[in-house]
Amino acid sequence: MHYLPVPDYHMHTPRCNHAKGSVRDYADAAIKLDLNEIGISDHSPMPGGFDKDWRMHQSEMASYLSEIEQTRDALAEQLVVRVGLEADFHPGTEDYVSNMIASYPWDYVIGSVHYIGDWGFDNPDCMDEWKDRDINKAYCAYFELVGQSARSGLFDIIGHPDLIKKFGHRADPDNALVKAAEEAMLQAVLQSGAALEISSAGLRKPVKEIYPHNRIVQRAAELHIPFSFGSDAHSPAEVGRDMDACLATLQSFGITEIASFEQRSMTMRALSHA
Ligand code: ZN
Ligand code: FE
Ligand code: FE
Ligand code: ZN
């Protein structure tokens, strides 16, 4: 089954120090899968020393952009290649991110929360801290930050919106505070007009589940929040991975369209399969 009109908007390059393959390799992988559109979204520079080992340095931005542009232009007949970025949302860095976004005509910018305070909760090296954390409270703090990321108005796509579950730590699904935090996050996304990312990456992580959870997909569908798809590929072999499973999930909740982006303007496309 091929879902030709669905773009994969989340993939990385070796500049972030934890991905492999050239932009051309990612594009070639997409063409082999009969995709007609991808977007590159490497981890952006961030100010100060924020998480510097896991992202490109400011000095690599020019080569990042020119590599994408060259591949885009070389493959123009075969594949649409969008120029994107995965920026972190981290309170206090908004001005830096805003300036970075203003400095280039991006097709879209994904906003992702990978830190609660100075705790890199999705970093395998920071796993120990989970032992000292109340899981319900961690979920609440996480969803509050994702909501803030939407309210910042900086982002076109809200990335992997329940990444907090990556290692399989589960909040109590009936906890009223967690449920309220989840709802507040979705209301913020709705107000912002951003798309919510459905990501297959969670299937490759200990949690072995799509981001976000079905309950969030269902509620987002009720609210008519648009979705975009991302594999979060860190190697060319991961491009388009489990797109079918993500689209089946969306369709099971009555969703019939998927978001596409050009120059930061969103267009919805009908989900159809051949
Ligand atoms: Zn990454
Ligand atoms: Fe991320
Ligand atoms: Fe990513
Ligand atoms: Zn990611």
PDB file of C-alpha atoms and ligand atoms in Angstrom, residues 10-12 18 41-43 86 110 112 114 160 197 232-234, ligand 3:
ATOM      1  CA  HIS A  10      11.196  14.793   9.902  1.00  0.00           C
ATOM      2  CA  MET A  11      14.711  13.621   9.091  1.00  0.00           C
ATOM      3  CA  HIS A  12      18.208  14.490  10.189  1.00  0.00           C
ATOM      4  CA  HIS A  18      23.726  11.206  15.917  1.00  0.00           C
ATOM      5  CA  SER A  41      14.620  18.935   9.683  1.00  0.00           C
ATOM      6  CA  ASP A  42      17.908  18.617  11.482  1.00  0.00           C
ATOM      7  CA  HIS A  43      18.388  19.676  15.100  1.00  0.00           C
ATOM      8  CA  GLU A  86      13.755  20.918  14.236  1.00  0.00           C
ATOM      9  CA  ILE A 110       9.229  21.821  13.924  1.00  0.00           C
ATOM     10  CA  SER A 112      10.248  19.981  19.928  1.00  0.00           C
ATOM     11  CA  HIS A 114      13.511  17.463  24.663  1.00  0.00           C
ATOM     12  CA  HIS A 160       6.501  14.053  18.631  1.00  0.00           C
ATOM     13  CA  GLU A 197       3.184  15.596  14.322  1.00  0.00           C
ATOM     14  CA  ASP A 232      12.228  11.216  12.550  1.00  0.00           C
ATOM     15  CA  ALA A 233      14.718   9.307  10.401  1.00  0.00           C
ATOM     16  CA  HIS A 234      18.294   9.415  11.650  1.00  0.00           C
TER      17      HIS A 234
HETATM   18 FE    FE B   3      14.178  14.658  15.099  1.00  0.00          FE
END
